[in-house]
Amino acid sequence: MKKENVWKRGGGDKPKASTAGRRTPWVEIKTFTFHPTIYKSMLGKVSADALAGDIVTVYDRKGEIFGTGLYNGKARVPLRMYRHGEDAFGEEDFLGLIDRAIELRRGTMGLDASTEAYRVIHSDGDGLSGLVVDKLGSVLSVQVHSYGVYQRLAEWIPYLKEKLEATEAIVEVDQKIADLEGIRIDESLSDDIRFMKFEEHGIRYEADFRDGHKTGFFCDQRDNRKRFGEFAKGKDVLDVCCYTGGFALNAAVSGGASEVTAVDLDEKAIAQGKRNANLNGQARVNWTHCDAFSFMRQMQRNGRQWDLVNLDPPKLIFSKEQQAEGMKKYEDLNQLACTLVKPGGVMATYSCSGQLSAEEFESMAIRSAHRAGRRLQILDRTGAGGDHPVMSNCPESRYLKAIWSIVW
């Protein structure tokens, strides 16, 4: 997002503002932006009484109130904005934002009617920067990226449990984030639970909170999993980078596929996929523990093709510096996948890299198909479900992209 310095629009000297009479603690920003994450280079003066985790009033360079945020001077993101404008913001306002997020899922979207697994709080997408909460059955899976958020979990978790009728919570903080934010892990915040069974669109799953990725289950693909299954009737299906088998199971259980092959390099994910298949009785899936590149190249040499192919690789671009390398991997994967689709068959391909725009992703998919001597008849472009909303002041929250095509 472009950062705009409004104080330079009319030229002239930098305005000087008195700090007398300010609401304390306070911080000052040098650069005008409505983005929720403010980096160190964008901060100016900070009041002496501003401590890590404090709610701070944010002032612009003219000395006018800009909004309110959580401060942590030692963090890579020292200021996270929670409100813009002059209105005061207190601890109870965090609970108001939590209530608003819950109402979106349970009221407006009515997700409880179709699934026991959904995202309750999507960080910046819900105005709660630094906090991610998934509801998986009766368990809340919580991920934290902010010291100020972590500091308040002892109050927020009981509140979330009551509102969501949950009985247990698991709190996860990546060690690198904990080190950057100065978070000291409190084991008492998490309940002693490893596995949780739940249902999504009539299919049973089990989340593993110790060996699973992220929050234990990828709720963002819920709508795409269901849609993939709808293409599967009587088809032979290939699910590449299948993780714990969400797409494969939708094809096999509700989709009525004639044959399903699921491939992943993660041995623990394959084992969990097999357990998920067992939860669904007659779900017959050929589970294959193999590197995606190696598997697809071998199938290409064998001349093997499928009616329906799903390609859902893990995040391949983590920074601008890694963009070229990650893009090359996406191109290679998509080019191989195209060759494994029978002419007139359907392919769904995805990217969860926030650094890759939807336009860049589509260009890559088309380019890869053409290099393989194939053509894409694009049916649709989708992304994460509505429980992963995107705020207009943080468009990079739209990380998941999907392209649905007939391959000729």
mmCIF file of C-alpha atoms in Angstrom:
data_model
loop_
_atom_site.group_PDB
_atom_site.id
_atom_site.type_symbol
_atom_site.label_atom_id
_atom_site.label_comp_id
_atom_site.label_asym_id
_atom_site.label_seq_id
_atom_site.Cartn_x
_atom_site.Cartn_y
_atom_site.Cartn_z
ATOM 1 C CA MET A 1 0.000 0.000 0.000
ATOM 2 C CA LYS A 2 1.322 3.457 -0.928
ATOM 3 C CA LYS A 3 2.240 5.550 2.098
ATOM 4 C CA GLU A 4 1.247 9.193 1.691
ATOM 5 C CA ASN A 5 2.751 12.141 3.587
ATOM 6 C CA VAL A 6 -0.005 14.759 3.618
ATOM 7 C CA TRP A 7 2.165 17.376 5.331
ATOM 8 C CA LYS A 8 4.298 17.736 2.220
ATOM 9 C CA ARG A 9 1.387 18.380 -0.099
ATOM 10 C CA GLY A 10 1.450 22.134 0.297
ATOM 11 C CA GLY A 11 5.198 22.463 0.745
ATOM 12 C CA GLY A 12 6.694 24.611 3.508
ATOM 13 C CA ASP A 13 8.471 23.663 6.696
ATOM 14 C CA LYS A 14 7.651 20.678 8.837
ATOM 15 C CA PRO A 15 5.032 21.784 11.390
ATOM 16 C CA LYS A 16 6.032 21.811 15.043
ATOM 17 C CA ALA A 17 3.543 20.641 17.644
ATOM 18 C CA SER A 18 3.528 21.082 21.388
ATOM 19 C CA THR A 19 3.180 17.891 23.412
ATOM 20 C CA ALA A 20 1.563 19.672 26.354
ATOM 21 C CA GLY A 21 -1.915 18.465 27.239
ATOM 22 C CA ARG A 22 -1.721 15.253 25.234
ATOM 23 C CA ARG A 23 -3.476 12.070 26.351
ATOM 24 C CA THR A 24 -0.817 9.827 27.787
ATOM 25 C CA PRO A 25 0.772 7.537 26.927
ATOM 26 C CA TRP A 26 1.146 8.739 23.361
ATOM 27 C CA VAL A 27 3.164 8.235 20.185
ATOM 28 C CA GLU A 28 3.622 10.437 17.150
ATOM 29 C CA ILE A 29 3.647 9.267 13.551
ATOM 30 C CA LYS A 30 5.769 10.912 10.880
ATOM 31 C CA THR A 31 3.994 9.408 7.877
ATOM 32 C CA PHE A 32 0.286 9.543 7.140
ATOM 33 C CA THR A 33 -1.250 6.126 6.513
ATOM 34 C CA PHE A 34 -4.435 4.311 7.452
ATOM 35 C CA HIS A 35 -2.629 0.980 7.320
ATOM 36 C CA PRO A 36 -3.014 -0.899 10.652
ATOM 37 C CA THR A 37 0.691 -1.757 11.032
ATOM 38 C CA ILE A 38 3.114 1.094 11.636
ATOM 39 C CA TYR A 39 6.846 0.382 11.298
ATOM 40 C CA LYS A 40 9.715 2.036 13.193
ATOM 41 C CA SER A 41 10.680 4.351 10.338
ATOM 42 C CA MET A 42 7.169 5.820 10.457
ATOM 43 C CA LEU A 43 7.231 6.707 14.157
ATOM 44 C CA GLY A 44 8.278 10.034 15.648
ATOM 45 C CA LYS A 45 8.335 10.985 19.310
ATOM 46 C CA VAL A 46 7.058 8.664 22.020
ATOM 47 C CA SER A 47 6.018 9.728 25.529
ATOM 48 C CA ALA A 48 8.337 8.582 28.308
ATOM 49 C CA ASP A 49 5.552 6.639 30.033
ATOM 50 C CA ALA A 50 4.673 4.490 26.978
ATOM 51 C CA LEU A 51 5.402 0.870 27.875
ATOM 52 C CA ALA A 52 5.230 -2.336 25.845
ATOM 53 C CA GLY A 53 1.625 -3.429 25.478
ATOM 54 C CA ASP A 54 0.113 -0.040 26.355
ATOM 55 C CA ILE A 55 -2.900 1.453 24.624
ATOM 56 C CA VAL A 56 -1.512 4.710 23.222
ATOM 57 C CA THR A 57 -3.097 7.778 21.697
ATOM 58 C CA VAL A 58 -1.571 8.418 18.273
ATOM 59 C CA TYR A 59 -0.847 11.994 17.184
ATOM 60 C CA ASP A 60 0.105 13.299 13.778
ATOM 61 C CA ARG A 61 2.954 15.787 13.186
ATOM 62 C CA LYS A 62 0.571 18.702 13.595
ATOM 63 C CA GLY A 63 -0.232 17.535 17.101
ATOM 64 C CA GLU A 64 -3.755 16.416 16.210
ATOM 65 C CA ILE A 65 -5.168 13.114 17.408
ATOM 66 C CA PHE A 66 -4.927 10.528 14.649
ATOM 67 C CA GLY A 67 -6.226 7.465 16.479
ATOM 68 C CA THR A 68 -5.420 4.751 19.013
ATOM 69 C CA GLY A 69 -3.178 1.688 18.938
ATOM 70 C CA LEU A 70 -1.108 -0.832 20.859
ATOM 71 C CA TYR A 71 2.559 0.078 21.362
ATOM 72 C CA ASN A 72 5.685 -2.050 21.680
ATOM 73 C CA GLY A 73 8.870 -0.091 21.061
ATOM 74 C CA LYS A 74 11.103 -3.160 20.696
ATOM 75 C CA ALA A 75 8.943 -4.899 18.110
ATOM 76 C CA ARG A 76 9.421 -4.965 14.345
ATOM 77 C CA VAL A 77 5.916 -3.461 14.188
ATOM 78 C CA PRO A 78 5.996 -1.080 17.172
ATOM 79 C CA LEU A 79 2.495 0.303 16.623
ATOM 80 C CA ARG A 80 -0.702 -1.514 15.646
ATOM 81 C CA MET A 81 -3.696 0.723 15.004
ATOM 82 C CA TYR A 82 -7.133 -0.213 16.351
ATOM 83 C CA ARG A 83 -9.101 2.983 15.820
ATOM 84 C CA HIS A 84 -8.728 6.103 13.703
ATOM 85 C CA GLY A 85 -10.215 9.393 14.876
ATOM 86 C CA GLU A 86 -10.402 11.360 18.117
ATOM 87 C CA ASP A 87 -12.718 9.084 20.110
ATOM 88 C CA ALA A 88 -11.085 7.507 23.144
ATOM 89 C CA PHE A 89 -10.407 3.744 23.016
ATOM 90 C CA GLY A 90 -10.215 1.518 26.105
ATOM 91 C CA GLU A 91 -9.998 -2.139 27.063
ATOM 92 C CA GLU A 92 -13.741 -2.660 26.635
ATOM 93 C CA ASP A 93 -13.452 -1.553 23.011
ATOM 94 C CA PHE A 94 -11.317 -4.600 22.236
ATOM 95 C CA LEU A 95 -14.229 -6.739 23.415
ATOM 96 C CA GLY A 96 -16.499 -4.748 21.123
ATOM 97 C CA LEU A 97 -14.286 -5.639 18.152
ATOM 98 C CA ILE A 98 -14.363 -9.296 19.214
ATOM 99 C CA ASP A 99 -18.181 -9.167 19.419
ATOM 100 C CA ARG A 100 -18.349 -7.658 15.943
ATOM 101 C CA ALA A 101 -16.156 -10.418 14.509
ATOM 102 C CA ILE A 102 -18.247 -13.153 16.137
ATOM 103 C CA GLU A 103 -21.499 -11.624 14.904
ATOM 104 C CA LEU A 104 -20.190 -11.620 11.325
ATOM 105 C CA ARG A 105 -19.570 -15.383 11.417
ATOM 106 C CA ARG A 106 -22.457 -16.590 13.543
ATOM 107 C CA GLY A 107 -25.076 -13.991 12.665
ATOM 108 C CA THR A 108 -24.517 -12.490 9.216
ATOM 109 C CA MET A 109 -22.873 -15.547 7.634
ATOM 110 C CA GLY A 110 -24.628 -18.216 9.727
ATOM 111 C CA LEU A 111 -21.606 -20.524 9.519
ATOM 112 C CA ASP A 112 -22.692 -22.774 12.389
ATOM 113 C CA ALA A 113 -25.345 -24.285 10.104
ATOM 114 C CA SER A 114 -22.806 -25.756 7.655
ATOM 115 C CA THR A 115 -19.538 -26.185 9.552
ATOM 116 C CA GLU A 116 -17.996 -26.678 12.973
ATOM 117 C CA ALA A 117 -14.751 -25.085 11.769
ATOM 118 C CA TYR A 118 -14.297 -21.445 10.826
ATOM 119 C CA ARG A 119 -12.132 -18.388 11.462
ATOM 120 C CA VAL A 120 -13.537 -16.214 14.215
ATOM 121 C CA ILE A 121 -10.952 -13.411 14.128
ATOM 122 C CA HIS A 122 -8.808 -12.646 11.083
ATOM 123 C CA SER A 123 -6.296 -10.148 12.490
ATOM 124 C CA ASP A 124 -6.266 -6.920 10.420
ATOM 125 C CA GLY A 125 -9.299 -8.117 8.462
ATOM 126 C CA ASP A 126 -11.356 -7.705 11.647
ATOM 127 C CA GLY A 127 -9.569 -4.631 13.007
ATOM 128 C CA LEU A 128 -7.755 -6.811 15.588
ATOM 129 C CA SER A 129 -4.186 -6.644 14.336
ATOM 130 C CA GLY A 130 -1.983 -9.415 15.703
ATOM 131 C CA LEU A 131 -4.739 -11.875 16.640
ATOM 132 C CA VAL A 132 -6.008 -14.939 14.735
ATOM 133 C CA VAL A 133 -8.646 -17.283 16.187
ATOM 134 C CA ASP A 134 -10.114 -20.395 14.560
ATOM 135 C CA LYS A 135 -12.996 -22.368 16.059
ATOM 136 C CA LEU A 136 -12.531 -26.100 15.484
ATOM 137 C CA GLY A 137 -15.405 -27.902 17.151
ATOM 138 C CA SER A 138 -15.320 -26.927 20.809
ATOM 139 C CA VAL A 139 -11.662 -25.799 20.686
ATOM 140 C CA LEU A 140 -10.369 -22.295 19.960
ATOM 141 C CA SER A 141 -7.040 -22.310 18.133
ATOM 142 C CA VAL A 142 -5.342 -18.963 18.794
ATOM 143 C CA GLN A 143 -2.321 -17.485 16.998
ATOM 144 C CA VAL A 144 -0.685 -14.307 18.280
ATOM 145 C CA HIS A 145 1.727 -11.885 16.580
ATOM 146 C CA SER A 146 1.663 -9.010 19.095
ATOM 147 C CA TYR A 147 2.908 -8.573 22.666
ATOM 148 C CA GLY A 148 -0.019 -6.302 23.521
ATOM 149 C CA VAL A 149 -2.499 -8.924 22.318
ATOM 150 C CA TYR A 150 -0.745 -11.722 24.191
ATOM 151 C CA GLN A 151 -0.782 -9.626 27.366
ATOM 152 C CA ARG A 152 -4.589 -9.538 27.231
ATOM 153 C CA LEU A 153 -5.314 -13.193 26.427
ATOM 154 C CA ALA A 154 -5.939 -14.119 30.057
ATOM 155 C CA GLU A 155 -9.051 -11.903 29.839
ATOM 156 C CA TRP A 156 -9.963 -12.456 26.201
ATOM 157 C CA ILE A 157 -9.861 -16.267 26.090
ATOM 158 C CA PRO A 158 -12.566 -16.798 28.769
ATOM 159 C CA TYR A 159 -14.653 -14.150 27.004
ATOM 160 C CA LEU A 160 -14.230 -15.924 23.643
ATOM 161 C CA LYS A 161 -15.047 -19.322 25.168
ATOM 162 C CA GLU A 162 -18.273 -18.004 26.631
ATOM 163 C CA LYS A 163 -19.363 -16.220 23.456
ATOM 164 C CA LEU A 164 -18.516 -19.164 21.196
ATOM 165 C CA GLU A 165 -19.606 -21.969 23.525
ATOM 166 C CA ALA A 166 -16.074 -23.392 23.412
ATOM 167 C CA THR A 167 -14.586 -25.503 26.189
ATOM 168 C CA GLU A 168 -10.849 -25.370 25.439
ATOM 169 C CA ALA A 169 -8.235 -23.149 23.821
ATOM 170 C CA ILE A 170 -4.791 -23.679 22.314
ATOM 171 C CA VAL A 171 -2.457 -20.660 22.077
ATOM 172 C CA GLU A 172 0.336 -20.696 19.499
ATOM 173 C CA VAL A 173 3.150 -18.138 19.199
ATOM 174 C CA ASP A 174 5.892 -18.656 16.637
ATOM 175 C CA GLN A 175 9.243 -18.562 18.455
ATOM 176 C CA LYS A 176 10.668 -15.951 16.079
ATOM 177 C CA ILE A 177 7.690 -13.701 16.733
ATOM 178 C CA ALA A 178 7.958 -14.307 20.472
ATOM 179 C CA ASP A 179 11.615 -13.212 20.358
ATOM 180 C CA LEU A 180 10.877 -10.117 18.253
ATOM 181 C CA GLU A 181 7.904 -9.065 20.381
ATOM 182 C CA GLY A 182 9.430 -9.929 23.756
ATOM 183 C CA ILE A 183 6.679 -12.460 24.541
ATOM 184 C CA ARG A 184 7.347 -14.850 27.409
ATOM 185 C CA ILE A 185 5.238 -17.936 26.796
ATOM 186 C CA ASP A 186 2.679 -18.691 29.509
ATOM 187 C CA GLU A 187 1.750 -22.374 29.226
ATOM 188 C CA SER A 188 -1.271 -21.855 31.490
ATOM 189 C CA LEU A 189 -3.086 -20.007 28.675
ATOM 190 C CA SER A 190 -3.452 -23.274 26.704
ATOM 191 C CA ASP A 191 -5.584 -26.237 27.687
ATOM 192 C CA ASP A 192 -4.098 -29.720 27.580
ATOM 193 C CA ILE A 193 -5.536 -31.022 24.317
ATOM 194 C CA ARG A 194 -3.894 -32.333 21.157
ATOM 195 C CA PHE A 195 -6.664 -33.648 18.898
ATOM 196 C CA MET A 196 -10.130 -32.352 18.069
ATOM 197 C CA LYS A 197 -12.724 -33.896 15.746
ATOM 198 C CA PHE A 198 -15.208 -31.712 13.892
ATOM 199 C CA GLU A 199 -17.398 -31.606 10.789
ATOM 200 C CA GLU A 200 -17.391 -29.369 7.711
ATOM 201 C CA HIS A 201 -20.089 -29.703 5.025
ATOM 202 C CA GLY A 202 -20.879 -33.207 6.273
ATOM 203 C CA ILE A 203 -17.263 -34.447 6.199
ATOM 204 C CA ARG A 204 -15.415 -35.388 9.385
ATOM 205 C CA TYR A 205 -11.895 -34.169 10.172
ATOM 206 C CA GLU A 206 -9.440 -34.293 13.036
ATOM 207 C CA ALA A 207 -7.080 -31.420 13.868
ATOM 208 C CA ASP A 208 -3.666 -32.131 15.395
ATOM 209 C CA PHE A 209 -2.602 -29.139 17.471
ATOM 210 C CA ARG A 210 0.937 -30.443 17.999
ATOM 211 C CA ASP A 211 1.994 -31.556 14.519
ATOM 212 C CA GLY A 212 -0.521 -29.654 12.377
ATOM 213 C CA HIS A 213 0.329 -26.464 10.478
ATOM 214 C CA LYS A 214 -0.820 -22.977 11.503
ATOM 215 C CA THR A 215 -3.996 -23.248 13.626
ATOM 216 C CA GLY A 216 -4.324 -26.992 12.922
ATOM 217 C CA PHE A 217 -6.713 -26.787 9.942
ATOM 218 C CA PHE A 218 -6.995 -24.527 6.902
ATOM 219 C CA CYS A 219 -10.444 -22.976 7.304
ATOM 220 C CA ASP A 220 -9.734 -20.572 4.432
ATOM 221 C CA GLN A 221 -10.231 -23.349 1.835
ATOM 222 C CA ARG A 222 -13.670 -24.440 3.124
ATOM 223 C CA ASP A 223 -15.712 -23.097 0.168
ATOM 224 C CA ASN A 224 -13.098 -24.221 -2.368
ATOM 225 C CA ARG A 225 -13.035 -27.754 -0.919
ATOM 226 C CA LYS A 226 -16.801 -28.060 -1.309
ATOM 227 C CA ARG A 227 -16.709 -26.683 -4.845
ATOM 228 C CA PHE A 228 -13.922 -29.060 -5.848
ATOM 229 C CA GLY A 229 -16.026 -32.001 -4.722
ATOM 230 C CA GLU A 230 -18.868 -30.816 -6.942
ATOM 231 C CA PHE A 231 -16.692 -31.413 -10.046
ATOM 232 C CA ALA A 232 -15.762 -34.969 -9.000
ATOM 233 C CA LYS A 233 -18.803 -37.134 -9.841
ATOM 234 C CA GLY A 234 -17.542 -40.278 -11.611
ATOM 235 C CA LYS A 235 -14.115 -38.698 -12.226
ATOM 236 C CA ASP A 236 -10.600 -39.851 -11.447
ATOM 237 C CA VAL A 237 -9.040 -37.179 -9.247
ATOM 238 C CA LEU A 238 -5.520 -36.048 -8.334
ATOM 239 C CA ASP A 239 -4.884 -33.840 -5.268
ATOM 240 C CA VAL A 240 -1.286 -32.528 -5.231
ATOM 241 C CA CYS A 241 0.073 -31.025 -1.991
ATOM 242 C CA CYS A 242 -2.968 -32.547 -0.320
ATOM 243 C CA TYR A 243 -1.920 -31.837 3.308
ATOM 244 C CA THR A 244 -4.482 -33.745 5.449
ATOM 245 C CA GLY A 245 -6.782 -34.483 2.521
ATOM 246 C CA GLY A 246 -9.510 -31.843 2.553
ATOM 247 C CA PHE A 247 -9.918 -31.646 -1.226
ATOM 248 C CA ALA A 248 -9.388 -35.379 -1.711
ATOM 249 C CA LEU A 249 -12.066 -36.217 0.858
ATOM 250 C CA ASN A 250 -14.596 -33.830 -0.665
ATOM 251 C CA ALA A 251 -14.029 -35.568 -4.005
ATOM 252 C CA ALA A 252 -14.254 -39.052 -2.496
ATOM 253 C CA VAL A 253 -17.004 -38.636 0.122
ATOM 254 C CA SER A 254 -19.539 -36.102 -1.119
ATOM 255 C CA GLY A 255 -18.293 -35.772 -4.705
ATOM 256 C CA GLY A 256 -18.632 -39.403 -5.754
ATOM 257 C CA ALA A 257 -15.277 -39.635 -7.538
ATOM 258 C CA SER A 258 -14.398 -42.979 -9.119
ATOM 259 C CA GLU A 259 -10.794 -42.814 -7.928
ATOM 260 C CA VAL A 260 -8.796 -40.321 -5.811
ATOM 261 C CA THR A 261 -5.019 -39.996 -5.476
ATOM 262 C CA ALA A 262 -3.606 -37.629 -2.832
ATOM 263 C CA VAL A 263 0.081 -36.634 -2.735
ATOM 264 C CA ASP A 264 2.131 -34.810 -0.096
ATOM 265 C CA LEU A 265 5.739 -34.737 1.107
ATOM 266 C CA ASP A 266 4.729 -34.294 4.769
ATOM 267 C CA GLU A 267 4.563 -37.803 6.225
ATOM 268 C CA LYS A 268 2.629 -36.616 9.287
ATOM 269 C CA ALA A 269 0.067 -34.880 7.073
ATOM 270 C CA ILE A 270 -0.437 -38.081 5.067
ATOM 271 C CA ALA A 271 -0.929 -40.030 8.312
ATOM 272 C CA GLN A 272 -3.522 -37.466 9.442
ATOM 273 C CA GLY A 273 -5.205 -37.677 6.037
ATOM 274 C CA LYS A 274 -5.569 -41.433 6.448
ATOM 275 C CA ARG A 275 -7.138 -40.909 9.888
ATOM 276 C CA ASN A 276 -9.518 -38.369 8.360
ATOM 277 C CA ALA A 277 -10.475 -40.892 5.677
ATOM 278 C CA ASN A 278 -11.197 -43.479 8.380
ATOM 279 C CA LEU A 279 -13.501 -40.993 10.102
ATOM 280 C CA ASN A 280 -15.567 -40.959 6.905
ATOM 281 C CA GLY A 281 -16.076 -44.692 6.520
ATOM 282 C CA GLN A 282 -16.012 -45.561 2.843
ATOM 283 C CA ALA A 283 -13.666 -42.737 1.780
ATOM 284 C CA ARG A 284 -11.216 -44.510 -0.557
ATOM 285 C CA VAL A 285 -8.127 -42.438 -1.270
ATOM 286 C CA ASN A 286 -4.744 -43.571 -2.630
ATOM 287 C CA TRP A 287 -2.409 -41.740 -0.237
ATOM 288 C CA THR A 288 1.066 -41.123 -1.662
ATOM 289 C CA HIS A 289 3.990 -39.843 0.419
ATOM 290 C CA CYS A 290 6.150 -38.118 -2.204
ATOM 291 C CA ASP A 291 7.603 -34.785 -3.305
ATOM 292 C CA ALA A 292 5.142 -33.020 -5.620
ATOM 293 C CA PHE A 293 7.749 -32.250 -8.300
ATOM 294 C CA SER A 294 9.090 -35.817 -8.356
ATOM 295 C CA PHE A 295 5.621 -37.363 -8.418
ATOM 296 C CA MET A 296 4.316 -35.185 -11.252
ATOM 297 C CA ARG A 297 7.453 -35.646 -13.369
ATOM 298 C CA GLN A 298 7.189 -39.415 -12.989
ATOM 299 C CA MET A 299 3.485 -39.367 -13.897
ATOM 300 C CA GLN A 300 4.329 -37.186 -16.898
ATOM 301 C CA ARG A 301 6.890 -39.767 -18.065
ATOM 302 C CA ASN A 302 4.306 -42.516 -17.503
ATOM 303 C CA GLY A 303 1.745 -40.649 -19.620
ATOM 304 C CA ARG A 304 -0.735 -40.702 -16.711
ATOM 305 C CA GLN A 305 -3.538 -38.123 -16.726
ATOM 306 C CA TRP A 306 -6.594 -37.350 -14.566
ATOM 307 C CA ASP A 307 -10.050 -35.827 -15.149
ATOM 308 C CA LEU A 308 -9.766 -33.463 -12.194
ATOM 309 C CA VAL A 309 -6.540 -32.047 -10.697
ATOM 310 C CA ASN A 310 -6.039 -29.920 -7.587
ATOM 311 C CA LEU A 311 -2.760 -28.060 -6.914
ATOM 312 C CA ASP A 312 -2.518 -26.404 -3.495
ATOM 313 C CA PRO A 313 1.169 -25.821 -2.638
ATOM 314 C CA PRO A 314 2.347 -24.245 0.609
ATOM 315 C CA LYS A 315 3.442 -20.619 0.735
ATOM 316 C CA LEU A 316 6.382 -20.216 -1.663
ATOM 317 C CA ILE A 317 7.045 -16.456 -1.471
ATOM 318 C CA PHE A 318 7.853 -15.033 1.976
ATOM 319 C CA SER A 319 9.395 -11.683 1.000
ATOM 320 C CA LYS A 320 10.121 -9.464 -2.000
ATOM 321 C CA GLU A 321 13.668 -10.826 -2.021
ATOM 322 C CA GLN A 322 12.315 -14.350 -2.509
ATOM 323 C CA GLN A 323 9.780 -13.429 -5.193
ATOM 324 C CA ALA A 324 11.791 -14.593 -8.218
ATOM 325 C CA GLU A 325 12.687 -17.945 -6.646
ATOM 326 C CA GLY A 326 9.145 -18.547 -5.407
ATOM 327 C CA MET A 327 7.616 -17.592 -8.755
ATOM 328 C CA LYS A 328 9.865 -20.106 -10.535
ATOM 329 C CA LYS A 329 8.561 -22.874 -8.228
ATOM 330 C CA TYR A 330 4.953 -21.850 -8.889
ATOM 331 C CA GLU A 331 5.603 -21.923 -12.645
ATOM 332 C CA ASP A 332 7.250 -25.353 -12.534
ATOM 333 C CA LEU A 333 4.446 -26.831 -10.411
ATOM 334 C CA ASN A 334 1.684 -25.403 -12.584
ATOM 335 C CA GLN A 335 3.368 -26.419 -15.833
ATOM 336 C CA LEU A 336 3.701 -30.006 -14.582
ATOM 337 C CA ALA A 337 0.112 -30.073 -13.267
ATOM 338 C CA CYS A 338 -1.280 -28.919 -16.634
ATOM 339 C CA THR A 339 0.287 -31.893 -18.387
ATOM 340 C CA LEU A 340 -1.484 -34.287 -16.002
ATOM 341 C CA VAL A 341 -5.001 -33.067 -16.881
ATOM 342 C CA LYS A 342 -6.880 -34.911 -19.594
ATOM 343 C CA PRO A 343 -7.943 -32.570 -22.434
ATOM 344 C CA GLY A 344 -11.245 -31.060 -21.317
ATOM 345 C CA GLY A 345 -10.521 -31.911 -17.700
ATOM 346 C CA VAL A 346 -10.659 -29.418 -14.824
ATOM 347 C CA MET A 347 -7.763 -27.987 -12.795
ATOM 348 C CA ALA A 348 -7.928 -25.857 -9.662
ATOM 349 C CA THR A 349 -4.696 -24.096 -8.701
ATOM 350 C CA TYR A 350 -3.945 -21.910 -5.673
ATOM 351 C CA SER A 351 -1.449 -19.551 -4.103
ATOM 352 C CA CYS A 352 -1.400 -18.515 -0.428
ATOM 353 C CA SER A 353 1.534 -16.113 -0.877
ATOM 354 C CA GLY A 354 0.452 -12.608 0.109
ATOM 355 C CA GLN A 355 3.415 -11.130 -1.796
ATOM 356 C CA LEU A 356 1.915 -12.454 -5.040
ATOM 357 C CA SER A 357 -0.976 -10.401 -6.431
ATOM 358 C CA ALA A 358 -4.030 -11.987 -8.033
ATOM 359 C CA GLU A 359 -3.002 -10.521 -11.400
ATOM 360 C CA GLU A 360 0.539 -11.912 -11.120
ATOM 361 C CA PHE A 361 -0.812 -15.298 -10.091
ATOM 362 C CA GLU A 362 -3.153 -15.488 -13.074
ATOM 363 C CA SER A 363 -0.417 -14.422 -15.485
ATOM 364 C CA MET A 364 1.831 -17.125 -14.050
ATOM 365 C CA ALA A 365 -0.856 -19.811 -14.419
ATOM 366 C CA ILE A 366 -1.520 -18.860 -18.048
ATOM 367 C CA ARG A 367 2.176 -18.660 -18.893
ATOM 368 C CA SER A 368 2.827 -22.071 -17.317
ATOM 369 C CA ALA A 369 -0.018 -23.685 -19.270
ATOM 370 C CA HIS A 370 1.176 -22.226 -22.559
ATOM 371 C CA ARG A 371 4.718 -23.466 -21.912
ATOM 372 C CA ALA A 372 3.236 -26.924 -21.426
ATOM 373 C CA GLY A 373 1.484 -26.632 -24.792
ATOM 374 C CA ARG A 374 -1.939 -26.388 -23.140
ATOM 375 C CA ARG A 375 -4.633 -23.704 -22.947
ATOM 376 C CA LEU A 376 -6.763 -22.655 -19.984
ATOM 377 C CA GLN A 377 -10.469 -21.969 -20.322
ATOM 378 C CA ILE A 378 -10.846 -20.013 -17.074
ATOM 379 C CA LEU A 379 -14.143 -20.661 -15.311
ATOM 380 C CA ASP A 380 -13.719 -18.620 -12.157
ATOM 381 C CA ARG A 381 -11.341 -16.908 -9.750
ATOM 382 C CA THR A 382 -11.961 -17.374 -6.034
ATOM 383 C CA GLY A 383 -10.186 -17.023 -2.718
ATOM 384 C CA ALA A 384 -10.748 -17.497 0.996
ATOM 385 C CA GLY A 385 -14.224 -17.678 2.502
ATOM 386 C CA GLY A 386 -16.021 -14.698 4.013
ATOM 387 C CA ASP A 387 -14.726 -15.581 7.472
ATOM 388 C CA HIS A 388 -11.349 -14.310 6.180
ATOM 389 C CA PRO A 389 -12.432 -10.718 5.401
ATOM 390 C CA VAL A 390 -10.124 -8.084 3.924
ATOM 391 C CA MET A 391 -10.145 -4.507 5.195
ATOM 392 C CA SER A 392 -9.731 -1.843 2.517
ATOM 393 C CA ASN A 393 -6.772 -0.341 4.410
ATOM 394 C CA CYS A 394 -4.927 -3.705 4.418
ATOM 395 C CA PRO A 395 -5.444 -5.295 0.966
ATOM 396 C CA GLU A 396 -2.537 -7.727 1.396
ATOM 397 C CA SER A 397 -4.785 -9.709 3.757
ATOM 398 C CA ARG A 398 -6.207 -11.157 0.518
ATOM 399 C CA TYR A 399 -3.475 -13.769 0.407
ATOM 400 C CA LEU A 400 -5.360 -16.809 -0.971
ATOM 401 C CA LYS A 401 -6.013 -16.905 -4.715
ATOM 402 C CA ALA A 402 -7.626 -19.683 -6.753
ATOM 403 C CA ILE A 403 -8.102 -20.187 -10.502
ATOM 404 C CA TRP A 404 -10.566 -22.770 -11.853
ATOM 405 C CA SER A 405 -10.003 -23.845 -15.460
ATOM 406 C CA ILE A 406 -10.800 -26.393 -18.117
ATOM 407 C CA VAL A 407 -7.469 -27.479 -19.610
ATOM 408 C CA TRP A 408 -7.298 -27.999 -23.355
#
